[in-house]
Amino acid sequence: MADANALEAPSVAANPKDDDIDLLDLVQVVADNLRLLVLVPLAAGLIALGISFAIAPTFTAKTKFMPPLPGQGSAQMMLQSLGALGGLAGAAAGIKNPNEQFVAFLASESVSNALIARFKLMDRYEAEFKADARKNLTVVSQITSGKDGLITVEVDDKDPIFAAQLANGYVEELGNLLKRLAITEAQFRRVFFENQLADTKAKLALAEQAIRASGVNSTALRQNPDLSIRVVAELQARIAAQEIKLTSLRGFLADSAPEFKQALIEMGALRSQLAKAESTAAPSTSIAADANYIERYRDVKYFESLFEFFARQFEAAKTDEAREGTVIQVVDVALPPEKKSKPKKAFIAISTTLAAGMVLLVFVFIRQAMAGAAQTPETTVKVHRLRRAWAKAIGRA
Protein backbone atom coordinates (compact mmCIF):
# COMPACT_ATOMS: atom_id res chain seq x y z
CA MET A 1 0.00 0.00 0.00
CA ALA A 2 2.81 2.37 0.82
CA ASP A 3 4.56 1.45 -2.42
CA ALA A 4 1.47 2.36 -4.44
CA ASN A 5 1.24 5.77 -2.79
CA ALA A 6 4.91 6.34 -3.44
CA LEU A 7 4.44 5.54 -7.13
CA GLU A 8 1.49 7.91 -7.49
CA ALA A 9 3.15 10.83 -5.69
CA PRO A 10 5.54 11.89 -8.48
CA SER A 11 2.81 11.97 -11.11
CA VAL A 12 0.52 14.00 -8.88
CA ALA A 13 3.29 16.44 -8.02
CA ALA A 14 4.24 16.93 -11.66
CA ASN A 15 0.76 17.77 -12.93
CA PRO A 16 0.46 21.36 -11.57
CA LYS A 17 3.58 22.41 -13.46
CA ASP A 18 2.69 20.99 -16.84
CA ASP A 19 1.56 24.39 -18.17
CA ASP A 20 4.46 26.43 -16.73
CA ILE A 21 7.18 27.82 -19.03
CA ASP A 22 10.53 26.33 -18.12
CA LEU A 23 13.53 28.57 -18.76
CA LEU A 24 15.68 25.56 -19.51
CA ASP A 25 13.24 24.55 -22.23
CA LEU A 26 13.57 27.97 -23.87
CA VAL A 27 17.35 27.77 -23.72
CA GLN A 28 17.17 24.28 -25.19
CA VAL A 29 15.09 25.61 -28.11
CA VAL A 30 17.67 28.34 -28.76
CA ALA A 31 20.50 25.82 -28.57
CA ASP A 32 18.78 23.47 -31.00
CA ASN A 33 18.34 26.28 -33.53
CA LEU A 34 21.53 28.21 -32.75
CA ARG A 35 23.00 27.84 -36.21
CA LEU A 36 19.79 29.07 -37.80
CA LEU A 37 19.53 32.01 -35.37
CA VAL A 38 23.09 33.12 -36.06
CA LEU A 39 23.71 32.48 -39.73
CA VAL A 40 20.43 33.78 -41.17
CA PRO A 41 20.58 37.22 -39.40
CA LEU A 42 24.23 37.60 -40.37
CA ALA A 43 23.37 36.80 -43.97
CA ALA A 44 20.53 39.36 -43.88
CA GLY A 45 22.88 41.98 -42.45
CA LEU A 46 25.49 41.31 -45.14
CA ILE A 47 22.85 41.57 -47.86
CA ALA A 48 21.60 44.88 -46.43
CA LEU A 49 25.20 46.12 -46.27
CA GLY A 50 25.70 45.21 -49.91
CA ILE A 51 22.51 46.98 -50.92
CA SER A 52 23.56 50.11 -49.00
CA PHE A 53 26.66 50.35 -51.20
CA ALA A 54 24.39 50.52 -54.24
CA ILE A 55 22.38 53.47 -52.79
CA ALA A 56 23.52 56.86 -54.06
CA PRO A 57 25.07 58.92 -51.23
CA THR A 58 23.18 61.91 -49.82
CA PHE A 59 24.90 65.06 -48.58
CA THR A 60 23.49 67.42 -45.95
CA ALA A 61 24.33 71.14 -46.07
CA LYS A 62 23.68 73.23 -42.98
CA THR A 63 23.39 76.95 -42.35
CA LYS A 64 22.74 78.81 -39.10
CA PHE A 65 21.57 82.38 -38.72
CA MET A 66 20.32 84.73 -36.05
CA PRO A 67 16.89 86.17 -36.84
CA PRO A 68 16.23 89.90 -36.44
CA LEU A 69 16.04 90.95 -32.84
CA PRO A 70 12.81 92.58 -31.66
CA GLY A 71 12.89 96.33 -31.25
CA GLN A 72 15.08 97.15 -34.26
CA GLY A 73 12.39 99.08 -36.10
CA SER A 74 10.34 102.15 -35.24
CA ALA A 75 7.22 100.00 -34.87
CA GLN A 76 8.59 98.68 -31.58
CA MET A 77 9.38 102.26 -30.53
CA MET A 78 5.75 103.14 -31.17
CA LEU A 79 4.58 100.34 -28.83
CA GLN A 80 7.07 101.42 -26.19
CA SER A 81 5.74 104.97 -26.36
CA LEU A 82 2.36 103.62 -25.21
CA GLY A 83 3.90 102.32 -21.97
CA ALA A 84 2.09 99.35 -20.44
CA LEU A 85 -0.28 99.21 -23.39
CA GLY A 86 2.62 98.32 -25.67
CA GLY A 87 3.44 95.29 -23.53
CA LEU A 88 -0.20 94.28 -23.66
CA ALA A 89 -0.16 94.38 -27.46
CA GLY A 90 2.90 92.14 -27.51
CA ALA A 91 1.29 89.65 -25.15
CA ALA A 92 -1.94 89.61 -27.14
CA ALA A 93 -0.04 88.53 -30.24
CA GLY A 94 0.32 85.05 -28.70
CA ILE A 95 3.89 84.48 -29.91
CA LYS A 96 5.94 83.20 -26.96
CA ASN A 97 9.08 82.61 -29.03
CA PRO A 98 9.73 85.09 -31.90
CA ASN A 99 11.82 82.44 -33.68
CA GLU A 100 8.67 80.38 -34.26
CA GLN A 101 7.42 83.11 -36.56
CA PHE A 102 10.59 83.04 -38.66
CA VAL A 103 10.46 79.24 -38.86
CA ALA A 104 6.91 79.60 -40.16
CA PHE A 105 8.13 82.14 -42.72
CA LEU A 106 10.80 79.71 -43.94
CA ALA A 107 8.19 76.96 -44.33
CA SER A 108 5.68 79.26 -46.04
CA GLU A 109 4.52 78.81 -49.61
CA SER A 110 5.97 82.21 -50.53
CA VAL A 111 9.51 81.08 -49.71
CA SER A 112 8.95 77.61 -51.19
CA ASN A 113 7.59 78.99 -54.45
CA ALA A 114 10.50 81.40 -54.72
CA LEU A 115 12.99 78.55 -54.21
CA ILE A 116 11.15 76.36 -56.75
CA ALA A 117 11.33 79.06 -59.38
CA ARG A 118 14.91 80.07 -58.54
CA PHE A 119 16.43 76.57 -58.55
CA LYS A 120 14.02 74.99 -61.07
CA LEU A 121 12.99 72.35 -58.56
CA MET A 122 10.04 71.11 -60.62
CA ASP A 123 12.47 69.81 -63.23
CA ARG A 124 14.93 68.54 -60.65
CA TYR A 125 12.30 66.63 -58.68
CA GLU A 126 10.37 65.68 -61.85
CA ALA A 127 7.20 67.15 -60.35
CA GLU A 128 4.15 67.74 -62.49
CA PHE A 129 2.59 70.27 -60.13
CA LYS A 130 4.09 72.92 -57.91
CA ALA A 131 2.43 71.32 -54.89
CA ASP A 132 4.43 68.13 -55.52
CA ALA A 133 7.63 70.14 -55.72
CA ARG A 134 6.81 71.85 -52.42
CA LYS A 135 6.20 68.44 -50.84
CA ASN A 136 9.58 67.15 -52.03
CA LEU A 137 11.22 70.33 -50.80
CA THR A 138 9.70 69.78 -47.37
CA VAL A 139 11.04 66.20 -47.30
CA VAL A 140 14.65 67.21 -48.08
CA SER A 141 14.62 70.28 -45.81
CA GLN A 142 14.68 70.50 -42.05
CA ILE A 143 14.19 73.82 -40.24
CA THR A 144 14.69 73.97 -36.47
CA SER A 145 14.97 76.65 -33.81
CA GLY A 146 17.49 75.99 -31.07
CA LYS A 147 17.57 77.08 -27.45
CA ASP A 148 20.55 79.27 -28.30
CA GLY A 149 18.31 81.57 -30.33
CA LEU A 150 19.70 80.43 -33.70
CA ILE A 151 17.68 78.94 -36.55
CA THR A 152 19.22 76.01 -38.44
CA VAL A 153 18.36 75.04 -42.01
CA GLU A 154 19.51 71.62 -43.26
CA VAL A 155 19.06 70.47 -46.85
CA ASP A 156 19.68 66.96 -48.21
CA ASP A 157 20.68 66.36 -51.82
CA LYS A 158 22.83 64.02 -53.84
CA ASP A 159 24.85 67.01 -55.08
CA PRO A 160 26.77 68.66 -52.21
CA ILE A 161 27.14 71.95 -54.07
CA PHE A 162 23.43 72.18 -54.82
CA ALA A 163 22.57 71.29 -51.22
CA ALA A 164 24.66 74.23 -49.99
CA GLN A 165 23.13 76.59 -52.56
CA LEU A 166 19.59 75.58 -51.61
CA ALA A 167 20.29 75.98 -47.87
CA ASN A 168 21.70 79.48 -48.41
CA GLY A 169 18.76 80.21 -50.71
CA TYR A 170 16.40 79.74 -47.79
CA VAL A 171 18.08 82.56 -45.87
CA GLU A 172 18.17 84.84 -48.92
CA GLU A 173 14.50 84.31 -49.74
CA LEU A 174 13.58 84.87 -46.10
CA GLY A 175 15.35 88.23 -46.30
CA ASN A 176 13.39 89.14 -49.42
CA LEU A 177 10.12 88.16 -47.75
CA LEU A 178 10.89 90.17 -44.59
CA LYS A 179 11.88 93.14 -46.70
CA ARG A 180 8.58 93.04 -48.55
CA LEU A 181 6.57 92.56 -45.36
CA ALA A 182 8.41 95.35 -43.53
CA ILE A 183 7.79 97.82 -46.36
CA THR A 184 4.12 96.89 -46.61
CA GLU A 185 3.61 97.26 -42.85
CA ALA A 186 5.47 100.57 -42.82
CA GLN A 187 3.40 101.89 -45.70
CA PHE A 188 0.21 100.94 -43.89
CA ARG A 189 1.29 102.77 -40.75
CA ARG A 190 2.46 105.79 -42.73
CA VAL A 191 -0.90 106.13 -44.48
CA PHE A 192 -2.78 105.64 -41.20
CA PHE A 193 -0.83 108.26 -39.26
CA GLU A 194 -0.84 110.60 -42.23
CA ASN A 195 -4.64 110.57 -42.26
CA GLN A 196 -4.81 110.99 -38.50
CA LEU A 197 -2.33 113.84 -38.66
CA ALA A 198 -4.34 115.66 -41.32
CA ASP A 199 -7.60 115.19 -39.39
CA THR A 200 -6.06 116.39 -36.12
CA LYS A 201 -4.48 119.38 -37.86
CA ALA A 202 -7.86 120.44 -39.21
CA LYS A 203 -9.48 120.11 -35.78
CA LEU A 204 -6.64 122.07 -34.19
CA ALA A 205 -7.14 124.90 -36.66
CA LEU A 206 -10.85 125.04 -35.83
CA ALA A 207 -10.08 125.07 -32.10
CA GLU A 208 -7.61 127.92 -32.55
CA GLN A 209 -10.18 129.92 -34.52
CA ALA A 210 -12.73 129.33 -31.77
CA ILE A 211 -10.39 130.53 -29.02
CA ARG A 212 -9.47 133.61 -30.99
CA ALA A 213 -13.14 134.38 -31.46
CA SER A 214 -13.82 134.07 -27.72
CA GLY A 215 -11.28 136.74 -26.80
CA VAL A 216 -8.99 136.98 -23.78
CA ASN A 217 -9.74 139.14 -20.72
CA SER A 218 -8.30 139.58 -17.26
CA THR A 219 -10.98 137.45 -15.59
CA ALA A 220 -10.16 134.49 -17.81
CA LEU A 221 -6.46 134.90 -17.21
CA ARG A 222 -7.05 134.83 -13.46
CA GLN A 223 -8.51 131.36 -13.90
CA ASN A 224 -5.00 130.23 -14.99
CA PRO A 225 -6.34 127.83 -17.66
CA ASP A 226 -2.96 126.25 -18.36
CA LEU A 227 -2.65 125.09 -14.75
CA SER A 228 -6.27 123.98 -14.29
CA ILE A 229 -6.43 122.17 -17.60
CA ARG A 230 -3.19 120.23 -17.24
CA VAL A 231 -4.66 117.76 -14.74
CA VAL A 232 -7.85 117.37 -16.76
CA ALA A 233 -5.94 116.80 -19.99
CA GLU A 234 -3.72 114.17 -18.39
CA LEU A 235 -6.74 112.34 -16.97
CA GLN A 236 -8.46 112.43 -20.36
CA ALA A 237 -5.37 110.95 -22.01
CA ARG A 238 -5.19 108.20 -19.40
CA ILE A 239 -8.88 107.41 -19.89
CA ALA A 240 -8.36 107.19 -23.66
CA ALA A 241 -5.47 104.77 -23.17
CA GLN A 242 -7.53 102.73 -20.71
CA GLU A 243 -10.36 102.48 -23.24
CA ILE A 244 -7.92 101.13 -25.82
CA LYS A 245 -6.65 98.66 -23.23
CA LEU A 246 -10.19 97.43 -22.51
CA THR A 247 -10.83 97.01 -26.22
CA SER A 248 -7.66 94.92 -26.54
CA LEU A 249 -8.54 92.81 -23.50
CA ARG A 250 -11.96 91.99 -24.94
CA GLY A 251 -10.19 90.41 -27.89
CA PHE A 252 -8.69 87.56 -25.87
CA LEU A 253 -10.21 87.66 -22.35
CA ALA A 254 -13.68 87.01 -21.02
CA ASP A 255 -15.59 89.70 -19.15
CA SER A 256 -15.27 87.64 -15.97
CA ALA A 257 -11.46 87.48 -16.17
CA PRO A 258 -9.64 89.11 -13.21
CA GLU A 259 -7.51 91.29 -15.50
CA PHE A 260 -10.59 92.58 -17.32
CA LYS A 261 -12.39 93.35 -14.04
CA GLN A 262 -9.31 95.17 -12.74
CA ALA A 263 -9.19 97.26 -15.91
CA LEU A 264 -12.87 98.21 -15.44
CA ILE A 265 -12.17 99.25 -11.85
CA GLU A 266 -9.26 101.40 -13.01
CA MET A 267 -11.47 102.99 -15.66
CA GLY A 268 -14.10 103.87 -13.05
CA ALA A 269 -11.46 105.41 -10.78
CA LEU A 270 -10.06 107.50 -13.63
CA ARG A 271 -13.50 108.78 -14.57
CA SER A 272 -14.21 109.71 -10.95
CA GLN A 273 -10.94 111.64 -10.79
CA LEU A 274 -11.79 113.38 -14.05
CA ALA A 275 -15.23 114.43 -12.80
CA LYS A 276 -13.69 115.81 -9.60
CA ALA A 277 -10.98 117.67 -11.51
CA GLU A 278 -13.47 119.18 -13.93
CA SER A 279 -15.70 120.36 -11.08
CA THR A 280 -12.71 121.91 -9.33
CA ALA A 281 -11.44 123.61 -12.46
CA ALA A 282 -14.89 124.84 -13.56
CA PRO A 283 -15.43 128.60 -13.17
CA SER A 284 -18.22 130.06 -11.07
CA THR A 285 -21.50 131.24 -12.56
CA SER A 286 -20.33 134.84 -12.32
CA ILE A 287 -17.76 134.22 -14.98
CA ALA A 288 -19.77 131.96 -17.25
CA ALA A 289 -18.52 133.84 -20.28
CA ASP A 290 -14.93 133.03 -19.34
CA ALA A 291 -15.81 129.33 -19.04
CA ASN A 292 -16.36 129.28 -22.78
CA TYR A 293 -12.80 130.52 -23.25
CA ILE A 294 -11.36 127.92 -20.87
CA GLU A 295 -13.19 125.10 -22.65
CA ARG A 296 -11.87 126.24 -26.00
CA TYR A 297 -8.40 126.64 -24.57
CA ARG A 298 -8.58 123.05 -23.33
CA ASP A 299 -9.58 121.88 -26.80
CA VAL A 300 -6.55 123.61 -28.29
CA LYS A 301 -4.16 121.95 -25.84
CA TYR A 302 -5.81 118.56 -26.41
CA PHE A 303 -5.48 118.71 -30.19
CA GLU A 304 -1.94 120.04 -29.88
CA SER A 305 -0.96 116.95 -27.86
CA LEU A 306 -2.61 114.66 -30.39
CA PHE A 307 -0.92 116.47 -33.26
CA GLU A 308 2.52 116.04 -31.68
CA PHE A 309 1.90 112.33 -31.05
CA PHE A 310 0.70 111.60 -34.59
CA ALA A 311 3.55 113.65 -36.04
CA ARG A 312 6.13 111.50 -34.20
CA GLN A 313 4.51 108.29 -35.35
CA PHE A 314 4.22 109.56 -38.90
CA GLU A 315 7.96 110.31 -39.01
CA ALA A 316 8.74 106.90 -37.51
CA ALA A 317 6.62 105.20 -40.18
CA LYS A 318 8.39 107.14 -42.92
CA THR A 319 11.75 106.02 -41.48
CA ASP A 320 10.65 102.39 -41.50
CA GLU A 321 9.40 102.72 -45.06
CA ALA A 322 12.80 104.02 -46.14
CA ARG A 323 14.61 101.06 -44.58
CA GLU A 324 15.93 98.39 -46.91
CA GLY A 325 14.59 95.61 -44.72
CA THR A 326 15.32 93.72 -41.57
CA VAL A 327 18.87 92.49 -41.16
CA ILE A 328 19.51 88.73 -40.89
CA GLN A 329 22.87 87.83 -39.38
CA VAL A 330 24.22 84.57 -40.80
CA VAL A 331 26.39 82.71 -38.29
CA ASP A 332 27.38 79.72 -40.45
CA VAL A 333 27.13 79.91 -44.23
CA ALA A 334 26.25 76.58 -45.83
CA LEU A 335 29.29 75.06 -47.56
CA PRO A 336 29.35 71.95 -49.77
CA PRO A 337 29.68 69.03 -47.29
CA GLU A 338 32.78 66.87 -47.68
CA LYS A 339 31.25 63.70 -46.20
CA LYS A 340 27.98 62.05 -47.02
CA SER A 341 25.25 61.88 -44.38
CA LYS A 342 23.24 59.00 -45.87
CA PRO A 343 23.11 56.06 -46.13
CA LYS A 344 24.68 54.97 -42.85
CA LYS A 345 25.96 51.55 -43.89
CA ALA A 346 26.94 50.31 -40.43
CA PHE A 347 23.60 51.32 -38.95
CA ILE A 348 21.70 49.63 -41.77
CA ALA A 349 23.66 46.39 -41.42
CA ILE A 350 23.40 46.22 -37.62
CA SER A 351 19.71 47.14 -37.49
CA THR A 352 18.88 44.58 -40.22
CA THR A 353 20.81 41.86 -38.38
CA LEU A 354 19.06 42.55 -35.09
CA ALA A 355 15.63 42.77 -36.71
CA ALA A 356 16.15 39.50 -38.59
CA GLY A 357 17.37 37.81 -35.41
CA MET A 358 14.32 38.94 -33.42
CA VAL A 359 11.89 37.83 -36.13
CA LEU A 360 13.63 34.49 -36.51
CA LEU A 361 13.67 33.93 -32.73
CA VAL A 362 9.91 34.52 -32.53
CA PHE A 363 9.43 32.14 -35.47
CA VAL A 364 11.46 29.40 -33.74
CA PHE A 365 9.48 29.70 -30.51
CA ILE A 366 6.15 29.63 -32.33
CA ARG A 367 7.20 26.61 -34.37
CA GLN A 368 8.32 24.77 -31.23
CA ALA A 369 5.08 25.61 -29.44
CA MET A 370 2.97 24.38 -32.35
CA ALA A 371 5.00 21.20 -32.59
CA GLY A 372 4.49 20.50 -28.90
CA ALA A 373 0.80 21.30 -29.05
CA ALA A 374 0.23 19.00 -32.05
CA GLN A 375 1.15 15.98 -29.90
CA THR A 376 -2.16 16.15 -27.95
CA PRO A 377 -5.38 14.82 -29.54
CA GLU A 378 -7.36 17.88 -28.51
CA THR A 379 -4.93 20.28 -30.18
CA THR A 380 -4.85 18.08 -33.30
CA VAL A 381 -8.62 18.44 -33.68
CA LYS A 382 -8.43 22.22 -33.20
CA VAL A 383 -5.66 22.56 -35.79
CA HIS A 384 -7.65 20.42 -38.24
CA ARG A 385 -10.72 22.63 -37.77
CA LEU A 386 -8.64 25.76 -38.20
CA ARG A 387 -7.15 24.48 -41.47
CA ARG A 388 -10.57 23.51 -42.78
CA ALA A 389 -12.03 26.93 -41.88
CA TRP A 390 -9.09 28.66 -43.55
CA ALA A 391 -9.46 26.58 -46.69
CA LYS A 392 -13.16 27.38 -46.79
CA ALA A 393 -12.46 31.08 -46.37
CA ILE A 394 -10.09 31.19 -49.37
CA GLY A 395 -12.35 29.01 -51.52
CA ARG A 396 -10.40 25.77 -51.50
CA ALA A 397 -12.81 23.71 -49.39
GROMACS .gro file of C-alpha atoms in nm, residues 109-306:
model
  198
  109GLU     CA    1   0.452   7.881  -4.961
  110SER     CA    2   0.597   8.221  -5.053
  111VAL     CA    3   0.951   8.108  -4.971
  112SER     CA    4   0.895   7.761  -5.119
  113ASN     CA    5   0.759   7.899  -5.445
  114ALA     CA    6   1.050   8.140  -5.472
  115LEU     CA    7   1.299   7.855  -5.421
  116ILE     CA    8   1.115   7.636  -5.675
  117ALA     CA    9   1.133   7.906  -5.938
  118ARG     CA   10   1.491   8.007  -5.854
  119PHE     CA   11   1.643   7.657  -5.855
  120LYS     CA   12   1.402   7.499  -6.107
  121LEU     CA   13   1.299   7.235  -5.856
  122MET     CA   14   1.004   7.111  -6.062
  123ASP     CA   15   1.247   6.981  -6.323
  124ARG     CA   16   1.493   6.854  -6.065
  125TYR     CA   17   1.230   6.663  -5.868
  126GLU     CA   18   1.037   6.568  -6.185
  127ALA     CA   19   0.720   6.715  -6.035
  128GLU     CA   20   0.415   6.774  -6.249
  129PHE     CA   21   0.259   7.027  -6.013
  130LYS     CA   22   0.409   7.292  -5.791
  131ALA     CA   23   0.243   7.132  -5.489
  132ASP     CA   24   0.443   6.813  -5.552
  133ALA     CA   25   0.763   7.014  -5.572
  134ARG     CA   26   0.681   7.185  -5.242
  135LYS     CA   27   0.620   6.844  -5.084
  136ASN     CA   28   0.958   6.715  -5.203
  137LEU     CA   29   1.122   7.033  -5.080
  138THR     CA   30   0.970   6.978  -4.737
  139VAL     CA   31   1.104   6.620  -4.730
  140VAL     CA   32   1.465   6.721  -4.808
  141SER     CA   33   1.462   7.028  -4.581
  142GLN     CA   34   1.468   7.050  -4.205
  143ILE     CA   35   1.419   7.382  -4.024
  144THR     CA   36   1.469   7.397  -3.647
  145SER     CA   37   1.497   7.665  -3.381
  146GLY     CA   38   1.749   7.599  -3.107
  147LYS     CA   39   1.757   7.708  -2.745
  148ASP     CA   40   2.055   7.927  -2.830
  149GLY     CA   41   1.831   8.157  -3.033
  150LEU     CA   42   1.970   8.043  -3.370
  151ILE     CA   43   1.768   7.894  -3.655
  152THR     CA   44   1.922   7.601  -3.844
  153VAL     CA   45   1.836   7.504  -4.201
  154GLU     CA   46   1.951   7.162  -4.326
  155VAL     CA   47   1.906   7.047  -4.685
  156ASP     CA   48   1.968   6.696  -4.821
  157ASP     CA   49   2.068   6.636  -5.182
  158LYS     CA   50   2.283   6.402  -5.384
  159ASP     CA   51   2.485   6.701  -5.508
  160PRO     CA   52   2.677   6.866  -5.221
  161ILE     CA   53   2.714   7.195  -5.407
  162PHE     CA   54   2.343   7.218  -5.482
  163ALA     CA   55   2.257   7.129  -5.122
  164ALA     CA   56   2.466   7.423  -4.999
  165GLN     CA   57   2.313   7.659  -5.256
  166LEU     CA   58   1.959   7.558  -5.161
  167ALA     CA   59   2.029   7.598  -4.787
  168ASN     CA   60   2.170   7.948  -4.841
  169GLY     CA   61   1.876   8.021  -5.071
  170TYR     CA   62   1.640   7.974  -4.779
  171VAL     CA   63   1.808   8.256  -4.587
  172GLU     CA   64   1.817   8.484  -4.892
  173GLU     CA   65   1.450   8.431  -4.974
  174LEU     CA   66   1.358   8.487  -4.610
  175GLY     CA   67   1.535   8.823  -4.630
  176ASN     CA   68   1.339   8.914  -4.942
  177LEU     CA   69   1.012   8.816  -4.775
  178LEU     CA   70   1.089   9.017  -4.459
  179LYS     CA   71   1.188   9.314  -4.670
  180ARG     CA   72   0.858   9.304  -4.855
  181LEU     CA   73   0.657   9.256  -4.536
  182ALA     CA   74   0.841   9.535  -4.353
  183ILE     CA   75   0.779   9.782  -4.636
  184THR     CA   76   0.412   9.689  -4.661
  185GLU     CA   77   0.361   9.726  -4.285
  186ALA     CA   78   0.547  10.057  -4.282
  187GLN     CA   79   0.340  10.189  -4.570
  188PHE     CA   80   0.021  10.094  -4.389
  189ARG     CA   81   0.129  10.277  -4.075
  190ARG     CA   82   0.246  10.579  -4.273
  191VAL     CA   83  -0.090  10.613  -4.448
  192PHE     CA   84  -0.278  10.564  -4.120
  193PHE     CA   85  -0.083  10.826  -3.926
  194GLU     CA   86  -0.084  11.060  -4.223
  195ASN     CA   87  -0.464  11.057  -4.226
  196GLN     CA   88  -0.481  11.099  -3.850
  197LEU     CA   89  -0.233  11.384  -3.866
  198ALA     CA   90  -0.434  11.566  -4.132
  199ASP     CA   91  -0.760  11.519  -3.939
  200THR     CA   92  -0.606  11.639  -3.612
  201LYS     CA   93  -0.448  11.938  -3.786
  202ALA     CA   94  -0.786  12.044  -3.921
  203LYS     CA   95  -0.948  12.011  -3.578
  204LEU     CA   96  -0.664  12.207  -3.419
  205ALA     CA   97  -0.714  12.490  -3.666
  206LEU     CA   98  -1.085  12.504  -3.583
  207ALA     CA   99  -1.008  12.507  -3.210
  208GLU     CA  100  -0.761  12.792  -3.255
  209GLN     CA  101  -1.018  12.992  -3.452
  210ALA     CA  102  -1.273  12.933  -3.177
  211ILE     CA  103  -1.039  13.053  -2.902
  212ARG     CA  104  -0.947  13.361  -3.099
  213ALA     CA  105  -1.314  13.438  -3.146
  214SER     CA  106  -1.382  13.407  -2.772
  215GLY     CA  107  -1.128  13.674  -2.680
  216VAL     CA  108  -0.899  13.698  -2.378
  217ASN     CA  109  -0.974  13.914  -2.072
  218SER     CA  110  -0.830  13.958  -1.726
  219THR     CA  111  -1.098  13.745  -1.559
  220ALA     CA  112  -1.016  13.449  -1.781
  221LEU     CA  113  -0.646  13.490  -1.721
  222ARG     CA  114  -0.705  13.483  -1.346
  223GLN     CA  115  -0.851  13.136  -1.390
  224ASN     CA  116  -0.500  13.023  -1.499
  225PRO     CA  117  -0.634  12.783  -1.766
  226ASP     CA  118  -0.296  12.625  -1.836
  227LEU     CA  119  -0.265  12.509  -1.475
  228SER     CA  120  -0.627  12.398  -1.429
  229ILE     CA  121  -0.643  12.217  -1.760
  230ARG     CA  122  -0.319  12.023  -1.724
  231VAL     CA  123  -0.466  11.776  -1.474
  232VAL     CA  124  -0.785  11.737  -1.676
  233ALA     CA  125  -0.594  11.680  -1.999
  234GLU     CA  126  -0.372  11.417  -1.839
  235LEU     CA  127  -0.674  11.234  -1.697
  236GLN     CA  128  -0.846  11.243  -2.036
  237ALA     CA  129  -0.537  11.095  -2.201
  238ARG     CA  130  -0.519  10.820  -1.940
  239ILE     CA  131  -0.888  10.741  -1.989
  240ALA     CA  132  -0.836  10.719  -2.366
  241ALA     CA  133  -0.547  10.477  -2.317
  242GLN     CA  134  -0.753  10.273  -2.071
  243GLU     CA  135  -1.036  10.248  -2.324
  244ILE     CA  136  -0.792  10.113  -2.582
  245LYS     CA  137  -0.665   9.866  -2.323
  246LEU     CA  138  -1.019   9.743  -2.251
  247THR     CA  139  -1.083   9.701  -2.622
  248SER     CA  140  -0.766   9.492  -2.654
  249LEU     CA  141  -0.854   9.281  -2.350
  250ARG     CA  142  -1.196   9.199  -2.494
  251GLY     CA  143  -1.019   9.041  -2.789
  252PHE     CA  144  -0.869   8.756  -2.587
  253LEU     CA  145  -1.021   8.766  -2.235
  254ALA     CA  146  -1.368   8.701  -2.102
  255ASP     CA  147  -1.559   8.970  -1.915
  256SER     CA  148  -1.527   8.764  -1.597
  257ALA     CA  149  -1.146   8.748  -1.617
  258PRO     CA  150  -0.964   8.911  -1.321
  259GLU     CA  151  -0.751   9.129  -1.550
  260PHE     CA  152  -1.059   9.258  -1.732
  261LYS     CA  153  -1.239   9.335  -1.404
  262GLN     CA  154  -0.931   9.517  -1.274
  263ALA     CA  155  -0.919   9.726  -1.591
  264LEU     CA  156  -1.287   9.821  -1.544
  265ILE     CA  157  -1.217   9.925  -1.185
  266GLU     CA  158  -0.926  10.140  -1.301
  267MET     CA  159  -1.147  10.299  -1.566
  268GLY     CA  160  -1.410  10.387  -1.305
  269ALA     CA  161  -1.146  10.541  -1.078
  270LEU     CA  162  -1.006  10.750  -1.363
  271ARG     CA  163  -1.350  10.878  -1.457
  272SER     CA  164  -1.421  10.971  -1.095
  273GLN     CA  165  -1.094  11.164  -1.079
  274LEU     CA  166  -1.179  11.338  -1.405
  275ALA     CA  167  -1.523  11.443  -1.280
  276LYS     CA  168  -1.369  11.581  -0.960
  277ALA     CA  169  -1.098  11.767  -1.151
  278GLU     CA  170  -1.347  11.918  -1.393
  279SER     CA  171  -1.570  12.036  -1.108
  280THR     CA  172  -1.271  12.191  -0.933
  281ALA     CA  173  -1.144  12.361  -1.246
  282ALA     CA  174  -1.489  12.484  -1.356
  283PRO     CA  175  -1.543  12.860  -1.317
  284SER     CA  176  -1.822  13.006  -1.107
  285THR     CA  177  -2.150  13.124  -1.256
  286SER     CA  178  -2.033  13.484  -1.232
  287ILE     CA  179  -1.776  13.422  -1.498
  288ALA     CA  180  -1.977  13.196  -1.725
  289ALA     CA  181  -1.852  13.384  -2.028
  290ASP     CA  182  -1.493  13.303  -1.934
  291ALA     CA  183  -1.581  12.933  -1.904
  292ASN     CA  184  -1.636  12.928  -2.278
  293TYR     CA  185  -1.280  13.052  -2.325
  294ILE     CA  186  -1.136  12.792  -2.087
  295GLU     CA  187  -1.319  12.510  -2.265
  296ARG     CA  188  -1.187  12.624  -2.600
  297TYR     CA  189  -0.840  12.664  -2.457
  298ARG     CA  190  -0.858  12.305  -2.333
  299ASP     CA  191  -0.958  12.188  -2.680
  300VAL     CA  192  -0.655  12.361  -2.829
  301LYS     CA  193  -0.416  12.195  -2.584
  302TYR     CA  194  -0.581  11.856  -2.641
  303PHE     CA  195  -0.548  11.871  -3.019
  304GLU     CA  196  -0.194  12.004  -2.988
  305SER     CA  197  -0.096  11.695  -2.786
  306LEU     CA  198  -0.261  11.466  -3.039
   0.00000   0.00000   0.00000
